[in-house]
PDB file of C-alpha atoms in Angstrom:
ATOM      1  CA  MET A   5      -5.516  64.439 -30.408  1.00  0.00           C
ATOM      2  CA  ALA A   6      -2.135  63.956 -31.705  1.00  0.00           C
ATOM      3  CA  ARG A   7      -0.764  66.501 -30.896  1.00  0.00           C
ATOM      4  CA  THR A   8      -0.923  66.644 -27.016  1.00  0.00           C
ATOM      5  CA  THR A   9       0.763  62.756 -27.748  1.00  0.00           C
ATOM      6  CA  THR A  10       3.963  63.403 -28.981  1.00  0.00           C
ATOM      7  CA  THR A  11       4.563  66.274 -25.680  1.00  0.00           C
ATOM      8  CA  LYS A  12       3.205  63.802 -23.457  1.00  0.00           C
ATOM      9  CA  LYS A  13       5.868  61.735 -25.327  1.00  0.00           C
ATOM     10  CA  ALA A  14       8.607  64.415 -25.446  1.00  0.00           C
ATOM     11  CA  SER A  15       8.221  65.630 -21.259  1.00  0.00           C
ATOM     12  CA  LEU A  16       8.283  61.689 -20.636  1.00  0.00           C
ATOM     13  CA  GLU A  17      12.012  61.271 -22.482  1.00  0.00           C
ATOM     14  CA  ASP A  18      12.758  64.541 -21.061  1.00  0.00           C
ATOM     15  CA  VAL A  19      12.741  63.308 -16.801  1.00  0.00           C
ATOM     16  CA  THR A  20      14.376  59.837 -17.579  1.00  0.00           C
ATOM     17  CA  THR A  21      17.160  61.478 -19.418  1.00  0.00           C
ATOM     18  CA  SER A  22      16.987  64.587 -16.899  1.00  0.00           C
ATOM     19  CA  LYS A  23      16.988  61.850 -13.703  1.00  0.00           C
ATOM     20  CA  SER A  24      20.793  61.190 -13.603  1.00  0.00           C
ATOM     21  CA  THR A  25      23.527  63.848 -14.801  1.00  0.00           C
ATOM     22  CA  ASN A  26      26.323  62.550 -15.489  1.00  0.00           C
ATOM     23  CA  GLU A  27      25.656  58.625 -16.614  1.00  0.00           C
ATOM     24  CA  ASN A  28      30.000  57.601 -15.370  1.00  0.00           C
ATOM     25  CA  ILE A  29      29.602  58.649 -11.929  1.00  0.00           C
ATOM     26  CA  ASP A  30      28.472  55.227 -10.120  1.00  0.00           C
ATOM     27  CA  ALA A  31      25.682  55.219  -6.823  1.00  0.00           C
ATOM     28  CA  LYS A  32      29.209  55.545  -4.809  1.00  0.00           C
ATOM     29  CA  GLY A  33      29.590  58.788  -6.345  1.00  0.00           C
ATOM     30  CA  ARG A  34      32.796  57.188  -8.294  1.00  0.00           C
ATOM     31  CA  THR A  35      34.646  57.476 -12.230  1.00  0.00           C
ATOM     32  CA  TYR A  36      36.611  54.875 -13.367  1.00  0.00           C
ATOM     33  CA  GLY A  37      39.372  54.939 -15.040  1.00  0.00           C
ATOM     34  CA  THR A  38      42.141  52.265 -16.876  1.00  0.00           C
ATOM     35  CA  GLY A  39      45.812  53.183 -16.840  1.00  0.00           C
ATOM     36  CA  ARG A  40      48.027  51.203 -18.344  1.00  0.00           C
ATOM     37  CA  ARG A  41      52.494  52.189 -18.878  1.00  0.00           C
ATOM     38  CA  LYS A  42      55.660  49.182 -18.981  1.00  0.00           C
ATOM     39  CA  ASP A  43      53.737  46.199 -17.864  1.00  0.00           C
ATOM     40  CA  ALA A  44      51.896  47.967 -15.621  1.00  0.00           C
ATOM     41  CA  VAL A  45      48.192  48.126 -15.329  1.00  0.00           C
ATOM     42  CA  ALA A  46      46.595  50.128 -13.175  1.00  0.00           C
ATOM     43  CA  ARG A  47      42.551  50.047 -12.175  1.00  0.00           C
ATOM     44  CA  VAL A  48      41.575  52.959 -10.947  1.00  0.00           C
ATOM     45  CA  TRP A  49      38.248  54.924  -8.355  1.00  0.00           C
ATOM     46  CA  VAL A  50      37.953  59.207  -8.004  1.00  0.00           C
ATOM     47  CA  LYS A  51      35.436  60.667  -6.062  1.00  0.00           C
ATOM     48  CA  ARG A  52      34.882  63.655  -4.115  1.00  0.00           C
ATOM     49  CA  GLY A  53      37.290  63.653  -0.891  1.00  0.00           C
ATOM     50  CA  LYS A  54      39.764  65.038   1.236  1.00  0.00           C
ATOM     51  CA  GLY A  55      42.383  63.836  -0.820  1.00  0.00           C
ATOM     52  CA  LYS A  56      43.327  60.636   0.041  1.00  0.00           C
ATOM     53  CA  VAL A  57      45.233  58.206  -2.630  1.00  0.00           C
ATOM     54  CA  THR A  58      45.573  53.920  -1.762  1.00  0.00           C
ATOM     55  CA  VAL A  59      47.448  52.254  -3.617  1.00  0.00           C
ATOM     56  CA  ASN A  60      46.551  48.214  -3.234  1.00  0.00           C
ATOM     57  CA  GLY A  61      45.115  49.112   0.253  1.00  0.00           C
ATOM     58  CA  LYS A  62      48.616  51.245   1.746  1.00  0.00           C
ATOM     59  CA  GLU A  63      48.880  54.767   2.047  1.00  0.00           C
ATOM     60  CA  PHE A  64      50.447  55.784  -1.066  1.00  0.00           C
ATOM     61  CA  ALA A  65      53.385  57.328  -0.061  1.00  0.00           C
ATOM     62  CA  GLU A  66      54.468  53.943   1.666  1.00  0.00           C
ATOM     63  CA  TYR A  67      54.040  51.872  -1.354  1.00  0.00           C
ATOM     64  CA  PHE A  68      55.811  54.888  -3.570  1.00  0.00           C
ATOM     65  CA  ALA A  69      58.022  55.896  -0.955  1.00  0.00           C
ATOM     66  CA  ARG A  70      60.558  57.578  -3.967  1.00  0.00           C
ATOM     67  CA  PRO A  71      59.255  61.414  -3.983  1.00  0.00           C
ATOM     68  CA  VAL A  72      59.529  61.470  -7.919  1.00  0.00           C
ATOM     69  CA  LEU A  73      56.576  58.895  -8.085  1.00  0.00           C
ATOM     70  CA  ARG A  74      54.038  61.073  -5.504  1.00  0.00           C
ATOM     71  CA  MET A  75      54.757  63.646  -7.587  1.00  0.00           C
ATOM     72  CA  ILE A  76      53.617  62.276 -10.412  1.00  0.00           C
ATOM     73  CA  ILE A  77      50.557  60.819  -9.190  1.00  0.00           C
ATOM     74  CA  ASN A  78      49.749  64.203  -8.118  1.00  0.00           C
ATOM     75  CA  GLN A  79      50.205  66.687 -12.305  1.00  0.00           C
ATOM     76  CA  PRO A  80      47.329  65.096 -12.693  1.00  0.00           C
ATOM     77  CA  PHE A  81      45.355  67.030  -9.323  1.00  0.00           C
ATOM     78  CA  SER A  82      48.348  70.016  -9.449  1.00  0.00           C
ATOM     79  CA  ALA A  83      47.552  70.632 -13.093  1.00  0.00           C
ATOM     80  CA  LEU A  84      43.512  71.005 -11.692  1.00  0.00           C
ATOM     81  CA  GLY A  85      44.803  72.919  -9.553  1.00  0.00           C
ATOM     82  CA  GLU A  86      42.647  70.313  -7.253  1.00  0.00           C
ATOM     83  CA  GLN A  87      44.674  68.698  -4.503  1.00  0.00           C
ATOM     84  CA  ASP A  88      43.318  67.758  -2.077  1.00  0.00           C
ATOM     85  CA  LYS A  89      39.855  67.333  -3.058  1.00  0.00           C
ATOM     86  CA  PHE A  90      39.788  64.737  -4.395  1.00  0.00           C
ATOM     87  CA  ASP A  91      39.693  59.840  -2.825  1.00  0.00           C
ATOM     88  CA  VAL A  92      41.842  57.515  -4.631  1.00  0.00           C
ATOM     89  CA  VAL A  93      41.947  54.059  -4.628  1.00  0.00           C
ATOM     90  CA  ALA A  94      43.560  51.920  -6.857  1.00  0.00           C
ATOM     91  CA  THR A  95      44.435  48.488  -8.135  1.00  0.00           C
ATOM     92  CA  VAL A  96      47.795  47.829  -9.558  1.00  0.00           C
ATOM     93  CA  THR A  97      49.533  45.083 -11.316  1.00  0.00           C
ATOM     94  CA  GLY A  98      52.876  43.847 -13.062  1.00  0.00           C
ATOM     95  CA  GLY A  99      56.325  45.850 -13.908  1.00  0.00           C
ATOM     96  CA  GLY A 100      57.712  47.966 -11.439  1.00  0.00           C
ATOM     97  CA  LEU A 101      57.029  51.088  -9.563  1.00  0.00           C
ATOM     98  CA  SER A 102      58.288  53.843 -12.084  1.00  0.00           C
ATOM     99  CA  GLY A 103      55.617  51.911 -15.045  1.00  0.00           C
ATOM    100  CA  GLN A 104      52.313  51.899 -12.159  1.00  0.00           C
ATOM    101  CA  ALA A 105      53.241  55.327 -10.999  1.00  0.00           C
ATOM    102  CA  GLY A 106      52.680  55.638 -14.786  1.00  0.00           C
ATOM    103  CA  ALA A 107      49.830  53.789 -15.022  1.00  0.00           C
ATOM    104  CA  VAL A 108      48.075  55.425 -12.337  1.00  0.00           C
ATOM    105  CA  ARG A 109      48.378  59.091 -13.620  1.00  0.00           C
ATOM    106  CA  LEU A 110      47.110  58.301 -16.782  1.00  0.00           C
ATOM    107  CA  GLY A 111      43.937  55.907 -13.925  1.00  0.00           C
ATOM    108  CA  ILE A 112      44.057  58.926 -12.310  1.00  0.00           C
ATOM    109  CA  SER A 113      43.763  61.407 -15.685  1.00  0.00           C
ATOM    110  CA  ARG A 114      40.974  58.939 -17.351  1.00  0.00           C
ATOM    111  CA  ALA A 115      38.935  59.226 -14.426  1.00  0.00           C
ATOM    112  CA  LEU A 116      38.607  62.873 -13.526  1.00  0.00           C
ATOM    113  CA  ASP A 117      37.421  63.268 -17.197  1.00  0.00           C
ATOM    114  CA  LEU A 118      35.053  61.217 -16.994  1.00  0.00           C
ATOM    115  CA  TYR A 119      34.169  62.904 -13.550  1.00  0.00           C
ATOM    116  CA  ASN A 120      33.885  66.507 -14.656  1.00  0.00           C
ATOM    117  CA  PRO A 121      33.841  67.297 -18.584  1.00  0.00           C
ATOM    118  CA  ASP A 122      35.672  70.705 -17.827  1.00  0.00           C
ATOM    119  CA  PHE A 123      38.470  69.130 -16.594  1.00  0.00           C
ATOM    120  CA  HIS A 124      39.079  67.350 -20.154  1.00  0.00           C
ATOM    121  CA  LYS A 125      41.462  70.913 -21.977  1.00  0.00           C
ATOM    122  CA  ALA A 126      43.710  70.946 -19.275  1.00  0.00           C
ATOM    123  CA  LEU A 127      43.955  66.977 -18.927  1.00  0.00           C
ATOM    124  CA  ARG A 128      44.837  67.005 -22.227  1.00  0.00           C
ATOM    125  CA  GLN A 129      47.183  70.320 -22.599  1.00  0.00           C
ATOM    126  CA  GLY A 130      49.233  68.655 -19.494  1.00  0.00           C
ATOM    127  CA  GLY A 131      49.799  65.762 -21.155  1.00  0.00           C
ATOM    128  CA  PHE A 132      47.797  63.505 -19.396  1.00  0.00           C
ATOM    129  CA  LEU A 133      44.939  61.028 -20.820  1.00  0.00           C
ATOM    130  CA  THR A 134      47.322  60.521 -23.590  1.00  0.00           C
ATOM    131  CA  ARG A 135      49.934  56.985 -23.164  1.00  0.00           C
ATOM    132  CA  ASP A 136      53.747  56.408 -22.972  1.00  0.00           C
ATOM    133  CA  SER A 137      53.323  54.055 -25.665  1.00  0.00           C
ATOM    134  CA  ARG A 138      57.127  52.940 -24.970  1.00  0.00           C
ATOM    135  CA  VAL A 139      57.310  49.027 -24.312  1.00  0.00           C
ATOM    136  CA  VAL A 140      60.935  47.508 -23.332  1.00  0.00           C
ATOM    137  CA  GLU A 141      61.695  46.006 -26.575  1.00  0.00           C
ATOM    138  CA  ARG A 142      62.761  42.533 -26.916  1.00  0.00           C
ATOM    139  CA  LYS A 143      65.612  40.297 -26.773  1.00  0.00           C
ATOM    140  CA  LYS A 144      66.709  38.863 -30.069  1.00  0.00           C
ATOM    141  CA  TYR A 145      68.721  35.236 -30.639  1.00  0.00           C
ATOM    142  CA  GLY A 146      72.216  35.358 -31.687  1.00  0.00           C
ATOM    143  CA  ARG A 147      71.817  39.088 -28.714  1.00  0.00           C
ATOM    144  CA  ALA A 148      73.072  39.489 -25.856  1.00  0.00           C
ATOM    145  CA  LYS A 149      70.120  41.789 -25.759  1.00  0.00           C
ATOM    146  CA  ALA A 150      67.878  43.295 -27.235  1.00  0.00           C
ATOM    147  CA  ARG A 151      70.592  45.353 -29.227  1.00  0.00           C
ATOM    148  CA  ARG A 152      73.400  44.736 -27.802  1.00  0.00           C
ATOM    149  CA  SER A 153      75.635  41.860 -28.830  1.00  0.00           C
ATOM    150  CA  PHE A 154      78.149  39.354 -28.182  1.00  0.00           C
ATOM    151  CA  GLN A 155      81.952  40.622 -27.519  1.00  0.00           C
ATOM    152  CA  PHE A 156      83.837  40.164 -30.552  1.00  0.00           C
ATOM    153  CA  SER A 157      86.970  38.371 -30.198  1.00  0.00           C
ATOM    154  CA  LYS A 158      89.253  39.070 -33.249  1.00  0.00           C
ATOM    155  CA  ARG A 159      91.095  35.841 -32.865  1.00  0.00           C
TER     156      ARG A 159
END
C-alpha cells in the first residue's frame, strides 16, 4: 500500500515539473536581461521574431546612428549565428551612446543565455556575458581632473 502512494506522488511531481519547459520565459515568450556599462543601465527583453530591435521606442538604427554601435549590439547574434531570429525591446537610461550600446549588448547576451542554455558556451567564449567594470575615475580636490594637475608656475 505504501508503495502505491509513493508512485502517485512521483507522478504528480512529474506533471508539475513538465508543465513549463523553461521557467525563464514569460507568458509572452520573452526572456529578460539587465545590462550595465559605465553609467548606462539597459533593461532588455528578447523573444523569437524577425530581428526587429527597438531601443527606447525607436528603431535601433535611428537611435544608434553610428555603424560601430549597431555592430556592438549585433555581436551576440553574430556569435550564435542567430541574426534576424530574435526581436529585442530595450529601455536604456544614463550614460552616453557608447555606454548604452555596451549595456544593451550585455542585456541581450544575458537574455539569450536564459532563453536557451545551449547558447551559454558561445556567449561566454565571445566575452559577451562579462560586465565591463571600467567606470570613470572620480575627480580629486587640488587637481584639474582625476589625475591631471593644474599648470605649474615656477614664479
